Short mmCIF file of C-alpha atoms in Angstrom, two decimals:
data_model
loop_
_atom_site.label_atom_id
_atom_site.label_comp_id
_atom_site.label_asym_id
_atom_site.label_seq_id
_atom_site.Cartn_x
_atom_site.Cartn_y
_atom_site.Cartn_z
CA UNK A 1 0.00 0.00 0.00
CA UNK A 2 0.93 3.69 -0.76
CA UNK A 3 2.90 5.34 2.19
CA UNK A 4 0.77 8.42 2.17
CA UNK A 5 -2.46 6.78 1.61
CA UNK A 6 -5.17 6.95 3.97
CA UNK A 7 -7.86 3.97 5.52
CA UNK A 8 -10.73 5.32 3.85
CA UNK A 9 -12.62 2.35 5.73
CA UNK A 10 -11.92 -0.42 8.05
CA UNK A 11 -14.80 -3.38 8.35
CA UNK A 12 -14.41 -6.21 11.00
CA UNK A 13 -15.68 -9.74 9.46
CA UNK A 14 -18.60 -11.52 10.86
CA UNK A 15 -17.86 -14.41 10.38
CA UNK A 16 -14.39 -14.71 12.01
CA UNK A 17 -13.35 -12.52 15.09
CA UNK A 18 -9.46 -12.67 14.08
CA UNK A 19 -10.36 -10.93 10.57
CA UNK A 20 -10.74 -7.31 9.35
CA UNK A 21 -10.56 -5.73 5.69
CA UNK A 22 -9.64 -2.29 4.83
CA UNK A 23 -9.49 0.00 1.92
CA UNK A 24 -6.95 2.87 1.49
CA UNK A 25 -7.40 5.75 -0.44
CA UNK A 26 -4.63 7.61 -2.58
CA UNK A 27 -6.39 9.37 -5.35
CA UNK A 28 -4.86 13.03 -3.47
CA UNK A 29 -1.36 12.09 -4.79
CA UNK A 30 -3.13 11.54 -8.35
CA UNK A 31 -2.98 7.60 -7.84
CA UNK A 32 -6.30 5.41 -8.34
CA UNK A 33 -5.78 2.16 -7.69
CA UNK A 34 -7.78 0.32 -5.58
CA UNK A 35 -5.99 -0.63 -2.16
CA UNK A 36 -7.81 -3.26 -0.35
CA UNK A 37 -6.60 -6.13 2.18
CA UNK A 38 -7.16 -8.60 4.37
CA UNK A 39 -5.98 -9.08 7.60
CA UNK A 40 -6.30 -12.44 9.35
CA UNK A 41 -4.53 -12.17 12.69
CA UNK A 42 -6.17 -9.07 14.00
CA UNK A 43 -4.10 -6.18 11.76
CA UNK A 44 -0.80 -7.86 12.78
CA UNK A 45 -0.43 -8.72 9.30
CA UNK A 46 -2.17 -7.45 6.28
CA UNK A 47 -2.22 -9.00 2.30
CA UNK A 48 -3.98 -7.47 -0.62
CA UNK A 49 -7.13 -8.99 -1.97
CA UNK A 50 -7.44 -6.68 -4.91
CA UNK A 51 -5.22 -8.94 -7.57
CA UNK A 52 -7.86 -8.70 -10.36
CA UNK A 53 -9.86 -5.55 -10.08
CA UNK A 54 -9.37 -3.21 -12.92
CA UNK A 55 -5.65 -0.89 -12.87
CA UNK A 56 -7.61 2.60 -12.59
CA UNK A 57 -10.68 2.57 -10.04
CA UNK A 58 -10.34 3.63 -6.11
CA UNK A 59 -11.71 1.33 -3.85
CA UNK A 60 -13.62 3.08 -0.72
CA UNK A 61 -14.87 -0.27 1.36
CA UNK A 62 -14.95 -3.69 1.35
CA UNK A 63 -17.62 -5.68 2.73
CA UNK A 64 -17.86 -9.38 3.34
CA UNK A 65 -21.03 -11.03 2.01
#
């Protein structure tokens, strides 16, 4: 994730109390990507869950379903 990005959103799971996603935002330093990742040991560690979603399109939340 960007260094200067911010957590535009941070959404606990409901389905596992060790799990949280978040989104970061970086579209003020002209980048749109979308940032979003998964963290499975309570934001000790975090890995990106946005491998296919399209190059050019900021990503604001993530919810579970």
């Amino acid at each position: 994730m960007p260094e200067r990005a911010y957590v535009s959103r941070l959404v606990a799971s409901r389905h596992d109390e060790s799990t949280v996603y978040a989104a970061f935002d970086n579209h003020k330093m002209g980048d749109f990507k979308p940032y979003v990742y998964r963290s499975s040991d309570r934001g000790r560690s975090w890995t990106s869950i946005g491998g296919d979603l399209p190059e050019r399109g900021t990503s604001y939340v993530v919810i579970e379903d």
